[in-house]
Amino acid sequence: MSQKIMAICDIEEGYAFRMAEYILEKVRLPYTLHLFTAASELEKFAMQEEIAVLLIAESALKLLKQEYIRKQVEQIFVLQESDHKEQEDLCYISKYQSPERVVQLIIESVADLGSWEAEETVKETAVKMIGMYSPVKRCLQTSFALSLGQILSKEHKVLYLNLETYAGFGGLLKREFDTDIVDAMFYFKSAREKLALRMSSIVQNVGGLDYIPPVQYSLGLKEVTGTQWMEFCQDVAAIGQYEFIILDLDEGVNGLYDLLKNCCKVYTITRDDSFAQAKMEQYEQILKFNGLEEIAQKTVKCRFPIFRELPAGLELMTHGELAAYARSIIKEDIYG
């Protein structure tokens, strides 16, 4: 079965090329993409091929034979350039917003009609999972995970997943997220074939590191099993072609030990005070009692020195003393 076709048409060449580049690099749609910067070329193409989805600038649409192009295209999205819609039965999207938002609106509309189907099965990938977990709290675990991830992302495709119940990302980044990991897990569990299409609108980036926004309000992740988390990580890694996934974990994760068992390394931050030592001893006893020595064997205990200053924002985690520590871990432990 030949792959369906998506066409982009805009006489403003710079915009057309930027949109096509974004779709090809970030979204990985299950369509063959064709780009046109002249309405006449689109018409010639439509005489020979059926077009499933057409994204066309309002100015270009005016140059086409309307009745003919409507017969040749399953669904048309118009990039609105003026203040009014000339044809109310077409789907208009404001041209003057980010390519990410434009594509998100297209995906939502086509997926809701049930015609947007991923044709390729997501294949398992040899992603390396790095776990971050410590029974000791307020130990810079998230800061360390972000530093490690941002540094690794300079050379590799890396995804950061924070599965803490209260990650506080929205407050730290001073923004609200339209979607988060609850939405990603929903698509994985109920519409797995569409997860690849939704990922481009869910995944965010901070300091060069991709991440899925942590849970914000819902308790829906309590029902997710360890096996489901592992399958989810494999699917997401294959969709995004990630080489590493960094898991920022706490006790609230159902299937915590399943995830830790499947990590190539587990970094556990501890301190020298008596409370920290007591918690570590109890944690290690639990691993031993439950036959989870393999987690202990791949665990690297980290006792941080006193850092005089930490980065001012989450996008700056490659700078400073903590980043220097993370670089030494990467060089000596992960690469070594």
Short mmCIF file of C-alpha atoms in Angstrom, two decimals:
data_model
loop_
_atom_site.label_atom_id
_atom_site.label_comp_id
_atom_site.label_asym_id
_atom_site.label_seq_id
_atom_site.Cartn_x
_atom_site.Cartn_y
_atom_site.Cartn_z
CA MET A 1 0.00 0.00 0.00
CA SER A 2 1.48 3.33 -1.09
CA GLN A 3 1.86 6.03 1.51
CA LYS A 4 -0.67 8.85 1.57
CA ILE A 5 0.36 12.34 0.52
CA MET A 6 0.45 15.60 2.42
CA ALA A 7 1.08 18.78 0.43
CA ILE A 8 2.17 22.25 1.53
CA CYS A 9 1.58 25.20 -0.79
CA ASP A 10 2.62 28.78 -0.09
CA ILE A 11 3.99 31.38 -2.51
CA GLU A 12 5.99 32.76 0.43
CA GLU A 13 8.93 30.40 -0.05
CA GLY A 14 10.63 31.04 3.28
CA TYR A 15 7.52 30.10 5.25
CA ALA A 16 6.83 27.03 3.12
CA PHE A 17 10.36 25.68 3.58
CA ARG A 18 10.35 26.34 7.34
CA MET A 19 7.05 24.50 7.76
CA ALA A 20 8.22 21.54 5.67
CA GLU A 21 11.50 21.40 7.57
CA TYR A 22 9.68 21.37 10.90
CA ILE A 23 7.36 18.55 9.83
CA LEU A 24 10.18 16.42 8.44
CA GLU A 25 12.50 16.88 11.43
CA LYS A 26 10.12 17.02 14.38
CA VAL A 27 6.85 15.31 13.59
CA ARG A 28 7.55 12.24 11.44
CA LEU A 29 4.05 12.04 9.96
CA PRO A 30 2.98 8.84 8.18
CA TYR A 31 2.65 10.75 4.89
CA THR A 32 4.87 11.54 1.95
CA LEU A 33 5.42 15.30 2.03
CA HIS A 34 5.34 17.44 -1.13
CA LEU A 35 6.16 21.16 -1.15
CA PHE A 36 4.88 23.71 -3.68
CA THR A 37 5.63 27.42 -3.94
CA ALA A 38 3.43 27.96 -6.99
CA ALA A 39 -0.30 27.21 -7.13
CA SER A 40 -0.03 26.08 -10.77
CA GLU A 41 2.47 23.34 -9.80
CA LEU A 42 0.10 22.07 -7.13
CA GLU A 43 -2.71 21.87 -9.69
CA LYS A 44 -0.55 19.84 -12.09
CA PHE A 45 0.42 17.48 -9.28
CA ALA A 46 -3.22 17.05 -8.20
CA MET A 47 -4.10 15.87 -11.73
CA GLN A 48 -1.85 12.85 -11.24
CA GLU A 49 -1.99 12.11 -7.47
CA GLU A 50 -4.58 12.06 -4.72
CA ILE A 51 -3.73 14.34 -1.81
CA ALA A 52 -4.86 13.33 1.67
CA VAL A 53 -4.00 16.57 3.47
CA LEU A 54 -3.33 19.98 1.97
CA LEU A 55 -1.94 22.89 3.99
CA ILE A 56 -2.24 25.95 1.79
CA ALA A 57 -1.81 29.68 2.29
CA GLU A 58 -4.91 31.79 1.76
CA SER A 59 -3.20 33.77 -1.01
CA ALA A 60 -2.28 30.58 -2.87
CA LEU A 61 -5.77 29.12 -2.53
CA LYS A 62 -7.23 32.12 -4.38
CA LEU A 63 -5.14 31.20 -7.43
CA LEU A 64 -6.55 27.66 -7.70
CA LYS A 65 -9.58 26.24 -9.46
CA GLN A 66 -11.61 25.72 -6.29
CA GLU A 67 -14.03 23.02 -7.39
CA TYR A 68 -11.34 20.88 -8.97
CA ILE A 69 -8.88 21.01 -6.07
CA ARG A 70 -11.62 20.17 -3.58
CA LYS A 71 -12.35 16.96 -5.51
CA GLN A 72 -8.69 15.96 -5.51
CA VAL A 73 -7.97 16.62 -1.80
CA GLU A 74 -9.48 14.77 1.16
CA GLN A 75 -8.97 17.59 3.65
CA ILE A 76 -7.82 21.20 3.20
CA PHE A 77 -6.33 23.43 5.89
CA VAL A 78 -6.04 27.11 5.00
CA LEU A 79 -3.30 29.28 6.48
CA GLN A 80 -5.31 32.41 7.22
CA GLU A 81 -3.60 35.66 6.25
CA SER A 82 -6.53 38.10 6.45
CA ASP A 83 -9.13 39.02 9.06
CA HIS A 84 -12.01 37.08 7.55
CA LYS A 85 -12.71 33.59 6.24
CA GLU A 86 -13.84 33.56 2.63
CA GLN A 87 -15.07 29.95 2.68
CA GLU A 88 -16.70 28.94 5.95
CA ASP A 89 -16.72 25.21 5.14
CA LEU A 90 -12.89 25.04 5.11
CA CYS A 91 -10.69 24.71 8.17
CA TYR A 92 -8.73 27.94 8.75
CA ILE A 93 -5.58 28.15 10.89
CA SER A 94 -3.82 31.42 11.62
CA LYS A 95 -0.59 31.54 9.66
CA TYR A 96 1.07 33.85 12.16
CA GLN A 97 1.90 31.38 14.91
CA SER A 98 4.60 28.77 15.49
CA PRO A 99 4.90 25.76 13.14
CA GLU A 100 4.46 23.60 16.25
CA ARG A 101 1.04 25.07 16.94
CA VAL A 102 -0.06 24.88 13.30
CA VAL A 103 0.85 21.19 13.08
CA GLN A 104 -0.75 20.48 16.44
CA LEU A 105 -4.07 21.91 15.24
CA ILE A 106 -3.87 19.84 12.04
CA ILE A 107 -3.13 16.63 13.94
CA GLU A 108 -5.97 17.22 16.39
CA SER A 109 -8.44 17.87 13.62
CA VAL A 110 -7.49 14.94 11.40
CA ALA A 111 -7.13 12.51 14.33
CA ASP A 112 -10.60 13.45 15.57
CA LEU A 113 -12.03 12.53 12.17
CA GLY A 114 -10.48 9.09 12.51
CA SER A 115 -8.61 9.28 9.22
CA TRP A 116 -5.13 9.83 10.64
CA GLU A 117 -3.61 6.39 11.03
CA ALA A 118 0.04 5.58 11.62
CA GLU A 119 0.98 3.03 8.99
CA GLU A 120 4.23 1.86 10.47
CA THR A 121 4.46 -0.25 13.61
CA VAL A 122 6.68 1.26 16.25
CA LYS A 123 9.70 -0.99 16.58
CA GLU A 124 11.58 -1.66 19.76
CA THR A 125 14.78 0.30 20.11
CA ALA A 126 17.94 -0.28 22.12
CA VAL A 127 17.49 2.81 24.26
CA LYS A 128 19.62 3.09 27.41
CA MET A 129 17.63 4.05 30.46
CA ILE A 130 19.36 5.92 33.28
CA GLY A 131 17.54 5.92 36.61
CA MET A 132 17.64 8.64 39.25
CA TYR A 133 16.27 7.53 42.60
CA SER A 134 17.14 8.15 46.23
CA PRO A 135 15.23 7.60 49.48
CA VAL A 136 17.00 10.77 50.68
CA LYS A 137 14.97 13.87 49.82
CA ARG A 138 16.05 17.40 48.85
CA CYS A 139 19.32 16.01 47.59
CA LEU A 140 19.52 17.80 44.17
CA GLN A 141 18.30 14.70 42.33
CA THR A 142 16.31 16.63 39.70
CA SER A 143 19.06 19.23 39.25
CA PHE A 144 21.60 16.44 38.71
CA ALA A 145 19.28 14.61 36.28
CA LEU A 146 18.76 17.77 34.21
CA SER A 147 22.48 18.56 34.16
CA LEU A 148 23.31 15.04 33.06
CA GLY A 149 20.57 15.11 30.41
CA GLN A 150 21.45 18.51 28.97
CA ILE A 151 25.13 17.58 28.72
CA LEU A 152 24.37 14.20 27.12
CA SER A 153 21.99 15.88 24.66
CA LYS A 154 24.91 17.79 23.13
CA GLU A 155 26.02 14.52 21.51
CA HIS A 156 22.98 12.23 21.70
CA LYS A 157 19.20 12.15 21.43
CA VAL A 158 18.04 12.25 25.06
CA LEU A 159 14.59 12.34 26.67
CA TYR A 160 14.02 13.33 30.30
CA LEU A 161 10.99 11.86 32.09
CA ASN A 162 10.11 13.14 35.55
CA LEU A 163 7.66 10.72 37.19
CA GLU A 164 7.53 12.48 40.56
CA THR A 165 4.10 13.21 41.99
CA TYR A 166 5.05 16.83 42.66
CA ALA A 167 7.71 17.88 40.17
CA GLY A 168 6.83 21.59 40.18
CA PHE A 169 8.01 22.13 36.59
CA GLY A 170 5.30 24.63 35.76
CA GLY A 171 6.34 26.88 38.64
CA LEU A 172 10.05 26.51 37.96
CA LEU A 173 9.65 27.38 34.29
CA LYS A 174 6.92 29.95 34.96
CA ARG A 175 4.59 28.47 32.38
CA GLU A 176 1.54 26.25 32.01
CA PHE A 177 1.51 23.12 29.86
CA ASP A 178 -1.38 22.25 27.55
CA THR A 179 -0.41 18.58 27.71
CA ASP A 180 1.69 16.43 30.01
CA ILE A 181 2.73 12.83 30.61
CA VAL A 182 -0.84 11.89 31.55
CA ASP A 183 -1.92 12.75 28.00
CA ALA A 184 1.00 10.81 26.52
CA MET A 185 0.11 7.76 28.61
CA PHE A 186 -3.56 8.11 27.61
CA TYR A 187 -2.69 7.88 23.93
CA PHE A 188 -0.31 5.00 24.63
CA LYS A 189 -3.01 3.00 26.44
CA SER A 190 -6.11 3.87 24.40
CA ALA A 191 -4.87 4.92 20.93
CA ARG A 192 -1.35 3.56 20.68
CA GLU A 193 -1.18 3.94 16.91
CA LYS A 194 -1.65 7.71 17.31
CA LEU A 195 1.00 8.26 19.98
CA ALA A 196 3.64 9.05 17.34
CA LEU A 197 1.43 11.77 15.90
CA ARG A 198 0.77 13.36 19.27
CA MET A 199 4.36 13.29 20.51
CA SER A 200 5.43 16.38 18.56
CA SER A 201 2.88 18.51 20.43
CA ILE A 202 3.61 16.95 23.84
CA VAL A 203 7.42 16.92 23.94
CA GLN A 204 9.03 20.18 25.12
CA ASN A 205 12.67 21.25 25.31
CA VAL A 206 14.74 22.99 27.97
CA GLY A 207 18.42 23.74 27.51
CA GLY A 208 18.59 21.41 24.49
CA LEU A 209 17.04 18.49 26.42
CA ASP A 210 13.72 17.00 25.31
CA TYR A 211 11.20 16.28 28.06
CA ILE A 212 7.57 15.37 28.51
CA PRO A 213 5.98 17.73 31.05
CA PRO A 214 5.44 15.91 34.36
CA VAL A 215 1.98 15.26 35.75
CA GLN A 216 0.31 18.50 36.82
CA TYR A 217 -3.07 17.77 38.38
CA SER A 218 -4.15 14.20 37.77
CA LEU A 219 -3.59 11.10 39.88
CA GLY A 220 -4.23 8.92 36.81
CA LEU A 221 -0.67 7.57 36.67
CA LYS A 222 -1.17 5.59 39.88
CA GLU A 223 -2.75 2.82 37.81
CA VAL A 224 0.16 2.50 35.36
CA THR A 225 2.12 -0.71 35.94
CA GLY A 226 5.86 -1.21 35.67
CA THR A 227 5.38 -3.25 32.50
CA GLN A 228 3.32 -0.48 30.94
CA TRP A 229 5.97 2.10 31.86
CA MET A 230 8.63 -0.02 30.16
CA GLU A 231 6.55 -0.46 27.00
CA PHE A 232 5.79 3.25 27.01
CA CYS A 233 9.50 4.11 27.24
CA GLN A 234 10.30 1.74 24.37
CA ASP A 235 7.59 3.26 22.15
CA VAL A 236 8.56 6.83 22.96
CA ALA A 237 12.24 6.06 22.36
CA ALA A 238 11.45 4.56 18.96
CA ILE A 239 9.21 7.47 17.95
CA GLY A 240 11.77 10.10 18.93
CA GLN A 241 14.82 7.96 18.03
CA TYR A 242 16.16 8.54 21.52
CA GLU A 243 19.42 6.93 22.59
CA PHE A 244 18.99 7.70 26.29
CA ILE A 245 15.99 8.15 28.57
CA ILE A 246 16.66 9.69 31.97
CA LEU A 247 14.07 8.67 34.57
CA ASP A 248 13.63 10.98 37.56
CA LEU A 249 11.79 8.77 40.07
CA ASP A 250 10.26 8.72 43.53
CA GLU A 251 8.24 6.30 45.67
CA GLY A 252 4.98 7.44 44.10
CA VAL A 253 5.76 5.56 40.87
CA ASN A 254 3.87 2.30 40.57
CA GLY A 255 6.42 -0.21 39.27
CA LEU A 256 9.40 1.71 40.64
CA TYR A 257 11.56 -1.38 41.03
CA ASP A 258 10.60 -2.69 37.56
CA LEU A 259 11.90 0.53 36.08
CA LEU A 260 15.09 0.50 38.15
CA LYS A 261 15.79 -3.12 37.12
CA ASN A 262 15.68 -2.11 33.45
CA CYS A 263 18.04 0.84 33.83
CA CYS A 264 21.64 0.45 32.71
CA LYS A 265 22.69 2.68 35.62
CA VAL A 266 20.93 3.94 38.73
CA TYR A 267 22.24 7.06 40.43
CA THR A 268 21.38 7.32 44.11
CA ILE A 269 22.32 10.52 45.88
CA THR A 270 23.05 10.28 49.58
CA ARG A 271 24.54 12.36 52.36
CA ASP A 272 26.67 11.72 55.41
CA ASP A 273 24.17 12.74 58.10
CA SER A 274 22.56 10.08 60.29
CA PHE A 275 19.05 10.48 58.80
CA ALA A 276 20.34 9.96 55.26
CA GLN A 277 22.42 6.97 56.29
CA ALA A 278 19.46 5.35 58.07
CA LYS A 279 17.23 5.78 55.00
CA MET A 280 19.90 4.31 52.72
CA GLU A 281 20.36 1.29 55.00
CA GLN A 282 16.62 0.62 55.02
CA TYR A 283 16.41 0.99 51.22
CA GLU A 284 19.28 -1.46 50.71
CA GLN A 285 17.67 -3.92 53.13
CA ILE A 286 14.42 -3.74 51.15
CA LEU A 287 16.29 -4.50 47.92
CA LYS A 288 18.02 -7.49 49.51
CA PHE A 289 14.85 -8.81 51.19
CA ASN A 290 12.93 -8.69 47.89
CA GLY A 291 15.67 -10.28 45.80
CA LEU A 292 16.49 -7.05 43.97
CA GLU A 293 20.27 -7.18 44.38
CA GLU A 294 20.65 -6.47 40.65
CA ILE A 295 19.43 -2.93 41.30
CA ALA A 296 22.05 -2.50 44.02
CA GLN A 297 24.73 -3.86 41.66
CA LYS A 298 24.04 -1.23 38.99
CA THR A 299 23.61 1.59 41.51
CA VAL A 300 26.18 4.37 41.75
CA LYS A 301 26.04 6.21 45.07
CA CYS A 302 26.76 9.91 44.75
CA ARG A 303 27.87 12.07 47.64
CA PHE A 304 27.95 15.59 46.32
CA PRO A 305 30.47 18.13 47.54
CA ILE A 306 29.10 21.44 48.78
CA PHE A 307 28.18 23.47 45.70
CA ARG A 308 28.63 27.17 46.33
CA GLU A 309 26.19 28.16 43.60
CA LEU A 310 23.61 26.42 41.42
CA PRO A 311 22.33 27.58 37.99
CA ALA A 312 19.65 30.26 38.11
CA GLY A 313 17.30 28.47 35.68
CA LEU A 314 16.49 24.97 34.39
CA GLU A 315 17.77 25.93 30.93
CA LEU A 316 21.26 26.61 32.32
CA MET A 317 22.07 23.26 33.87
CA THR A 318 25.22 22.76 31.77
CA HIS A 319 26.94 25.53 33.72
CA GLY A 320 28.56 25.53 37.14
CA GLU A 321 29.98 23.06 39.64
CA LEU A 322 27.11 20.57 39.44
CA ALA A 323 27.53 20.38 35.66
CA ALA A 324 31.25 19.72 36.12
CA TYR A 325 30.35 16.84 38.43
CA ALA A 326 27.86 15.50 35.86
CA ARG A 327 30.51 15.65 33.12
CA SER A 328 32.84 13.52 35.22
CA ILE A 329 30.05 10.96 35.68
CA ILE A 330 29.46 10.84 31.92
CA LYS A 331 33.13 10.49 31.09
CA GLU A 332 34.08 7.93 33.74
CA ASP A 333 30.87 6.00 34.19
CA ILE A 334 28.48 6.15 31.23
CA TYR A 335 31.05 6.28 28.43
CA GLY A 336 33.64 4.38 30.42
#
